[in-house]
PDB file of C-alpha atoms in Angstrom:
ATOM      1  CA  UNK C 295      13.082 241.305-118.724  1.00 48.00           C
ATOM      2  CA  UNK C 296      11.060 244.659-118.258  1.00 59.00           C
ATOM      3  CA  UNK C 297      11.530 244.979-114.699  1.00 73.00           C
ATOM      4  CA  UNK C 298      11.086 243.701-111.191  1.00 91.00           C
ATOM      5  CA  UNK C 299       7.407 241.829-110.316  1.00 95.00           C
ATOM      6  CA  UNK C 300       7.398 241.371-107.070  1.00 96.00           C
ATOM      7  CA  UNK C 301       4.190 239.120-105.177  1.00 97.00           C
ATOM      8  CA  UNK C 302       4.219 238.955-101.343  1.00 97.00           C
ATOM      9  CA  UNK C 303       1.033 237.750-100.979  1.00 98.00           C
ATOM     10  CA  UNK C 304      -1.572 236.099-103.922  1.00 98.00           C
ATOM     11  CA  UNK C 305      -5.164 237.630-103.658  1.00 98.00           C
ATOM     12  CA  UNK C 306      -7.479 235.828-100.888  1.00 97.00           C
ATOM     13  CA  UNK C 307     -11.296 236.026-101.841  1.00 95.00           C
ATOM     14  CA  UNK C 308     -13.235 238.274-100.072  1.00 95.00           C
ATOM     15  CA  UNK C 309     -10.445 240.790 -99.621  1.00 97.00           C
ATOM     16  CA  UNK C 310     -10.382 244.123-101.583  1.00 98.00           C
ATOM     17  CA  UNK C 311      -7.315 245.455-103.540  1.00 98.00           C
ATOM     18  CA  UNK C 312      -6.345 248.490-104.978  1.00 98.00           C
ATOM     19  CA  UNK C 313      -3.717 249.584-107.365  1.00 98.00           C
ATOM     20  CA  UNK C 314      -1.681 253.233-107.480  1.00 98.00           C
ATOM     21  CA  UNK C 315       0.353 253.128-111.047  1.00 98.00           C
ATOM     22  CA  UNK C 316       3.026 255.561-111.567  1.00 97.00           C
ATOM     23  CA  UNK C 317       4.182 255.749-115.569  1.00 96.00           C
ATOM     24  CA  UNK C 318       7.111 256.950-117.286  1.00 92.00           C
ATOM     25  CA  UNK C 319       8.214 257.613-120.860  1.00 73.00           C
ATOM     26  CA  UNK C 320      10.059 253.427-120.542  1.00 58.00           C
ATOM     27  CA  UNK C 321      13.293 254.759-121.954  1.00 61.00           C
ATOM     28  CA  UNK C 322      15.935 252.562-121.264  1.00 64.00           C
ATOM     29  CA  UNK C 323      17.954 255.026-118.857  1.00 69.00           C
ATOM     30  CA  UNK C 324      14.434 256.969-118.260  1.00 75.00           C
ATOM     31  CA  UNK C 325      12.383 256.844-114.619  1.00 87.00           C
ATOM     32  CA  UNK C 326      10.939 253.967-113.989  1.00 93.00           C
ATOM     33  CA  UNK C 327       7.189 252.724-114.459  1.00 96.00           C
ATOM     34  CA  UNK C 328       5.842 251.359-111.388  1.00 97.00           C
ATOM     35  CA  UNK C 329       3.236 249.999-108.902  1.00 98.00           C
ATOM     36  CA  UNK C 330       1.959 249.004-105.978  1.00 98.00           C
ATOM     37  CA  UNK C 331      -1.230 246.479-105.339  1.00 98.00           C
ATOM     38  CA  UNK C 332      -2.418 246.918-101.856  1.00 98.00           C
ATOM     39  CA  UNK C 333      -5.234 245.456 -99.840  1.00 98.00           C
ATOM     40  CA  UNK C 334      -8.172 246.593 -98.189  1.00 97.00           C
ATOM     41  CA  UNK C 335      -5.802 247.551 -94.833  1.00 96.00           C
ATOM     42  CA  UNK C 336      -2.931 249.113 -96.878  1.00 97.00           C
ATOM     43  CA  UNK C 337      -1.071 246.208 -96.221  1.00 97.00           C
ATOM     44  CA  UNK C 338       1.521 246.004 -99.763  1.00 98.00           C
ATOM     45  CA  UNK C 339       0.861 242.594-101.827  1.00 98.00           C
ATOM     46  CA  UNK C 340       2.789 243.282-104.961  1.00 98.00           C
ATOM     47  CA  UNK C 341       5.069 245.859-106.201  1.00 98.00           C
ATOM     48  CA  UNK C 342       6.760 246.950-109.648  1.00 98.00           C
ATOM     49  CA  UNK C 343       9.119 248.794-110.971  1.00 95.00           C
ATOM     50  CA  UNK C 344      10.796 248.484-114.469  1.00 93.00           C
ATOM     51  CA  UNK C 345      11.251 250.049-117.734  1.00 91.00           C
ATOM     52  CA  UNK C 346       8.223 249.452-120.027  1.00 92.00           C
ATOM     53  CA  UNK C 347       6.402 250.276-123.149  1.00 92.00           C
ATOM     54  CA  UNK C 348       3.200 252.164-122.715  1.00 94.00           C
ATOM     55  CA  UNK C 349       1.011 249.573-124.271  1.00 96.00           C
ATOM     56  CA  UNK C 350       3.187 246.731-122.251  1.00 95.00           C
ATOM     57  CA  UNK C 351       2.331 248.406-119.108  1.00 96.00           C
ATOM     58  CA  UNK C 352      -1.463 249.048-119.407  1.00 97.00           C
ATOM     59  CA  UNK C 353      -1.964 245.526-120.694  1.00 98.00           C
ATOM     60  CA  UNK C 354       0.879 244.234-117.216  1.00 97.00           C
ATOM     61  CA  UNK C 355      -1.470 246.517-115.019  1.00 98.00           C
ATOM     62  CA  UNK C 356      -4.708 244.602-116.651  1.00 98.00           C
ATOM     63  CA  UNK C 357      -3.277 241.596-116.025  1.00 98.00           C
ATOM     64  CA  UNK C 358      -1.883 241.810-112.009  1.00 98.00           C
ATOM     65  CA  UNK C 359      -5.469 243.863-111.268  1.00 98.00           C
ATOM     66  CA  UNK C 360      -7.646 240.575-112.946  1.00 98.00           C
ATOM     67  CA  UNK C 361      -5.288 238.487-110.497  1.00 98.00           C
ATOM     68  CA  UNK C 362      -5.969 240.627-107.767  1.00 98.00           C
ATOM     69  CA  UNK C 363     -10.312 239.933-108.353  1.00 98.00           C
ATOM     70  CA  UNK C 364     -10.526 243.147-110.668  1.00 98.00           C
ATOM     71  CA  UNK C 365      -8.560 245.474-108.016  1.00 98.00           C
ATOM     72  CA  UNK C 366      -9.079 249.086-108.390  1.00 98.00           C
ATOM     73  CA  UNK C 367      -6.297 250.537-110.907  1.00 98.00           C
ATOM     74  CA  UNK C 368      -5.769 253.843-110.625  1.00 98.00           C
ATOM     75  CA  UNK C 369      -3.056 255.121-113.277  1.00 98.00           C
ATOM     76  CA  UNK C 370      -1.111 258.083-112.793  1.00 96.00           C
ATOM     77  CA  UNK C 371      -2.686 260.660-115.938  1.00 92.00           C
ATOM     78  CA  UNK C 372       0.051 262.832-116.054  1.00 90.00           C
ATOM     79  CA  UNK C 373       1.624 262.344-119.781  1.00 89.00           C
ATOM     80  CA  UNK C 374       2.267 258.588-120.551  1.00 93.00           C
ATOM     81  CA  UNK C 375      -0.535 258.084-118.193  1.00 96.00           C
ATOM     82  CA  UNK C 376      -2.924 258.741-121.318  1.00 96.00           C
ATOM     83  CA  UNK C 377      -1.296 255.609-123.287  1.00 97.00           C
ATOM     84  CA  UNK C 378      -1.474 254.141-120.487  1.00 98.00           C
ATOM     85  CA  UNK C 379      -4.902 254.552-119.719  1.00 98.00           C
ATOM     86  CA  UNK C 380      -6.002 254.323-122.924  1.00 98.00           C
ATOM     87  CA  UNK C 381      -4.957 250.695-123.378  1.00 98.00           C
ATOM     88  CA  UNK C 382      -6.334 249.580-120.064  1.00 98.00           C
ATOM     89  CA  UNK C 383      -9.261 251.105-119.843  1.00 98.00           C
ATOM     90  CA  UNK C 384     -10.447 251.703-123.637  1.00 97.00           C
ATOM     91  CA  UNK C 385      -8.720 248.882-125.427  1.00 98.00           C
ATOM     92  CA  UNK C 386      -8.886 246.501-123.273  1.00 98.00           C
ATOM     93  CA  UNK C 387     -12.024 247.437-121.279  1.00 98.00           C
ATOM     94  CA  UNK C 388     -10.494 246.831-117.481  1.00 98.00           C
ATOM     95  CA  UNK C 389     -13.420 246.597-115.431  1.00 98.00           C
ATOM     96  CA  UNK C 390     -12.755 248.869-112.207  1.00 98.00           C
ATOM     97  CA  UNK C 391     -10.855 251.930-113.200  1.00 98.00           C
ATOM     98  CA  UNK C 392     -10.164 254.365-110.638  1.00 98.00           C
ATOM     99  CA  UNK C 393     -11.926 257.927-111.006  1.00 96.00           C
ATOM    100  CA  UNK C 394     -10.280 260.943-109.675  1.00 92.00           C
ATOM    101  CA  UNK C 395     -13.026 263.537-107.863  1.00 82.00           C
ATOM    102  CA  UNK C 396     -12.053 266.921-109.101  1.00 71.00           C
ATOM    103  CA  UNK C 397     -13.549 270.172-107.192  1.00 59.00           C
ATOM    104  CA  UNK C 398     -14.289 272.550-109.602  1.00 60.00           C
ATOM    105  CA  UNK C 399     -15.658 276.470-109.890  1.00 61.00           C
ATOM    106  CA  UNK C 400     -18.980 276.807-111.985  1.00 62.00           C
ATOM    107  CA  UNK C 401     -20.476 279.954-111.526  1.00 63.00           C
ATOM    108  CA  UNK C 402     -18.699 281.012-108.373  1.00 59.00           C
ATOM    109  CA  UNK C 403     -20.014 277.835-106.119  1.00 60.00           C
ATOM    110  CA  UNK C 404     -17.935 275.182-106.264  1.00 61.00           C
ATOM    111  CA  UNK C 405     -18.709 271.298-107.847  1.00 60.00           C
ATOM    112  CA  UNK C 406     -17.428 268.708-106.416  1.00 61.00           C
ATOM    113  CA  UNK C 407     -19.194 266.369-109.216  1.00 63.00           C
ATOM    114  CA  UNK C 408     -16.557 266.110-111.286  1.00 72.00           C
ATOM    115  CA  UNK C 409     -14.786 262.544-112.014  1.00 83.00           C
ATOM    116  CA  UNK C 410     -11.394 262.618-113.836  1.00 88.00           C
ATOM    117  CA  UNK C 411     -10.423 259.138-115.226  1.00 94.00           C
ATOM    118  CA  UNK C 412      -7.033 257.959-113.480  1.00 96.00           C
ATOM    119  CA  UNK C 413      -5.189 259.916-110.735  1.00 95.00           C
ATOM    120  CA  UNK C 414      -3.549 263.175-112.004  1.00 93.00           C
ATOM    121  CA  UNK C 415      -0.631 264.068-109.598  1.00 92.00           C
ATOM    122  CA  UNK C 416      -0.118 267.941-109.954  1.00 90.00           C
ATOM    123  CA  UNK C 417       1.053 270.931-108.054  1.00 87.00           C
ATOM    124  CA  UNK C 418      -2.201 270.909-105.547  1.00 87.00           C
ATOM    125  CA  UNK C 419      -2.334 267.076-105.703  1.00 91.00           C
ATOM    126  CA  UNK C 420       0.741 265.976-105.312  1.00 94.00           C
ATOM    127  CA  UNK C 421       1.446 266.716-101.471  1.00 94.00           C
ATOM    128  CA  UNK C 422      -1.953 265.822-100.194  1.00 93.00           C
ATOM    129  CA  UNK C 423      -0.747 262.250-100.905  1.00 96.00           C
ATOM    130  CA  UNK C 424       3.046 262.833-100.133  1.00 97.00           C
ATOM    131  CA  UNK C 425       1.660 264.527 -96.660  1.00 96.00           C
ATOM    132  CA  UNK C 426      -1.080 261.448 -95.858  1.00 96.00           C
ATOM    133  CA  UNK C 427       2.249 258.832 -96.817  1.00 97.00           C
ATOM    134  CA  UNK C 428       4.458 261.095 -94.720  1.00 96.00           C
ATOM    135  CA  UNK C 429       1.990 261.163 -91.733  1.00 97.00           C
ATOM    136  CA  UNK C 430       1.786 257.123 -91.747  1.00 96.00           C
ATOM    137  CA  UNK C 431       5.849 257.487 -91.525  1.00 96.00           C
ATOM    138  CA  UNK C 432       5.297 259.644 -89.055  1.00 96.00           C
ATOM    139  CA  UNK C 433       3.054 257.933 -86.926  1.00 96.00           C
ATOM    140  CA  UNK C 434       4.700 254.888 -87.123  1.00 95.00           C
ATOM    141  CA  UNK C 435       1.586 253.163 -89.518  1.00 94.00           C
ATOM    142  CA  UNK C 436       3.591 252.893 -92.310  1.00 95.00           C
ATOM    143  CA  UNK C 437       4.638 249.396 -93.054  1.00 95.00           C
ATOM    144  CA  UNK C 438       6.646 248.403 -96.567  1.00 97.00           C
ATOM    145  CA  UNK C 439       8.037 245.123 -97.651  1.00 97.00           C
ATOM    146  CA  UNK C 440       9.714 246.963-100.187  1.00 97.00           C
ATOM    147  CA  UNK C 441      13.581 247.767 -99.861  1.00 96.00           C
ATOM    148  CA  UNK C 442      13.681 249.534-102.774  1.00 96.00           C
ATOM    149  CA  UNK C 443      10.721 252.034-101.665  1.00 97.00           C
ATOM    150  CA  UNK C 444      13.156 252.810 -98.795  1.00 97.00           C
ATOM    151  CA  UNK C 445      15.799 254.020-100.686  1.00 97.00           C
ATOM    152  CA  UNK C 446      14.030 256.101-102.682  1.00 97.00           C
ATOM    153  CA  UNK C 447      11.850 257.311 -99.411  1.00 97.00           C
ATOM    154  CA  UNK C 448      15.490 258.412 -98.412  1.00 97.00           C
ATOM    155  CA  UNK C 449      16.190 260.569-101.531  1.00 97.00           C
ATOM    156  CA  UNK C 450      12.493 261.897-101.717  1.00 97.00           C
ATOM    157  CA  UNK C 451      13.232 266.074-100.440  1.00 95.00           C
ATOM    158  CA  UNK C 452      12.011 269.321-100.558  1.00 93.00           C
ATOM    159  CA  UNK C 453      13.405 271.065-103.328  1.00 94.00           C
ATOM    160  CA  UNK C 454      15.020 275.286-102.906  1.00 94.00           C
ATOM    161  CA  UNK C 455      11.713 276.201-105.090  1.00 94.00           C
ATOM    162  CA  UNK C 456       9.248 274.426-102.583  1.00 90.00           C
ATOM    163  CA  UNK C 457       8.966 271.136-104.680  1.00 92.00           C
ATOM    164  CA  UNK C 458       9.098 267.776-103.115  1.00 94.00           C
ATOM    165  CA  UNK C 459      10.849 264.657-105.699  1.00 94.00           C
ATOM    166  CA  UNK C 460      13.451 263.155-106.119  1.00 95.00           C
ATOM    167  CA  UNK C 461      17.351 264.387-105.237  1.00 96.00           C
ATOM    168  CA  UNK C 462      18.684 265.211-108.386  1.00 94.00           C
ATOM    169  CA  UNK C 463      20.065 261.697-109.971  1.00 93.00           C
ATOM    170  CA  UNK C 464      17.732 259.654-107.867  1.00 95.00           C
ATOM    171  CA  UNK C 465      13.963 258.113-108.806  1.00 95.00           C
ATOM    172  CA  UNK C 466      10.833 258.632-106.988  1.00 96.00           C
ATOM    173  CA  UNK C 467       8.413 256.557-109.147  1.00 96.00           C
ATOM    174  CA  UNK C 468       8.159 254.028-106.341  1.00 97.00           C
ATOM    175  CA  UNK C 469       6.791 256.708-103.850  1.00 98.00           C
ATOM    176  CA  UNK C 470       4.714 258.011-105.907  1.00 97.00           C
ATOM    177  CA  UNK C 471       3.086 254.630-106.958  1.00 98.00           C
ATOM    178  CA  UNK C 472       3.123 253.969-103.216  1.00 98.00           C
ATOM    179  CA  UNK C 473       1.039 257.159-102.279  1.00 98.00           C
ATOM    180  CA  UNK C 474      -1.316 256.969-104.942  1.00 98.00           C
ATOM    181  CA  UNK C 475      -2.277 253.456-103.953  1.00 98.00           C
ATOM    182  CA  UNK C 476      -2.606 254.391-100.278  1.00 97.00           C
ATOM    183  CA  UNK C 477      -4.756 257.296-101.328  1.00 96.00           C
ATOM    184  CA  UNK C 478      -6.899 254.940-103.379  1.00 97.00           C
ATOM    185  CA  UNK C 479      -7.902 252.515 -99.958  1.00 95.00           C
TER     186      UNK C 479
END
């Protein structure tokens, strides 16, 4: 009713999987929340991408990642992301959250100690995993069983202002899901 689940291939044993979650507001006409479960070769198992409640979604995400033997779930922090989060991770204790490494400046040397629960896509973080997604395109890696990813890969520009996203009217929560799984492997 929420959205589109779809399953390509159920978990094997013995096989690792990973899981990049990209969250919106779940307004009816909003973006779209979505994800992508991939294995230990970046090969794409599951996808989805729907409108959803913020609790809905962390407690969806808990559910595919137990299916997939406690994949790695790392949930975009940007925003809903904290609701998100929050419900996987605090209320319902998920077992293998994903923990962003953050470089940091302490006393002019820099730390590269510090973890960040969930992925936070910014200004700096953003293209290193539109630029490692673009350079599996590229080099003819990239492999998606997803039509709908390829629609929105088609939309997905560089913006007058230097910004990559979405044309104007069009989503990009797929790609984004997409790259942050890929970065997660």
């Amino acid at each position: 009713e929420r959205g589109n689940l779809l399953i390509w291939e159920e978990p094997m044993p013995g096989k690792s999987y990973y899981i990049g979650a990209d969250v919106a507001e779940g307004l009816e006409h909003g973006d779209f929340s979505a994800f992508f479960i991939v294995d230990q070769h970046d090969n794409e198992v599951a996808a989805y991408n729907g409108h959803i409640e913020d609790t809905a979604y962390g407690r969806l995400l808990c559910t595919v990642g137990a299916h997939y033997g406690n994949a790695l779930l790392g949930i975009e922090l940007n925003n809903h992301g904290h609701s998100v989060i929050n419900t996987a991770f605090k209320q319902l204790k998920y077992p293998n959250p994903y923990y962003m490494q953050q470089y940091g400046d302490r006393d002019g040397k820099l730390q590269q100690d510090l973890k960040r629960l969930g992925w936070h896509t910014n200004a700096k973080t953003k293209p290193i995993i539109i630029n490692a997604l673009a350079d599996q395109i590229d080099g003819g890696q990239f492999r998606t069983r997803s039509r709908a990813l390829v629609s929105q890969l088609r939309t997905f520009i560089r913006h007058g202002d230097g910004s990559i996203g979405a044309r104007a009217g069009c989503y990009d929560d797929l790609v984004i899901a997409r790259a942050i799984a890929g970065e997660l492997v």
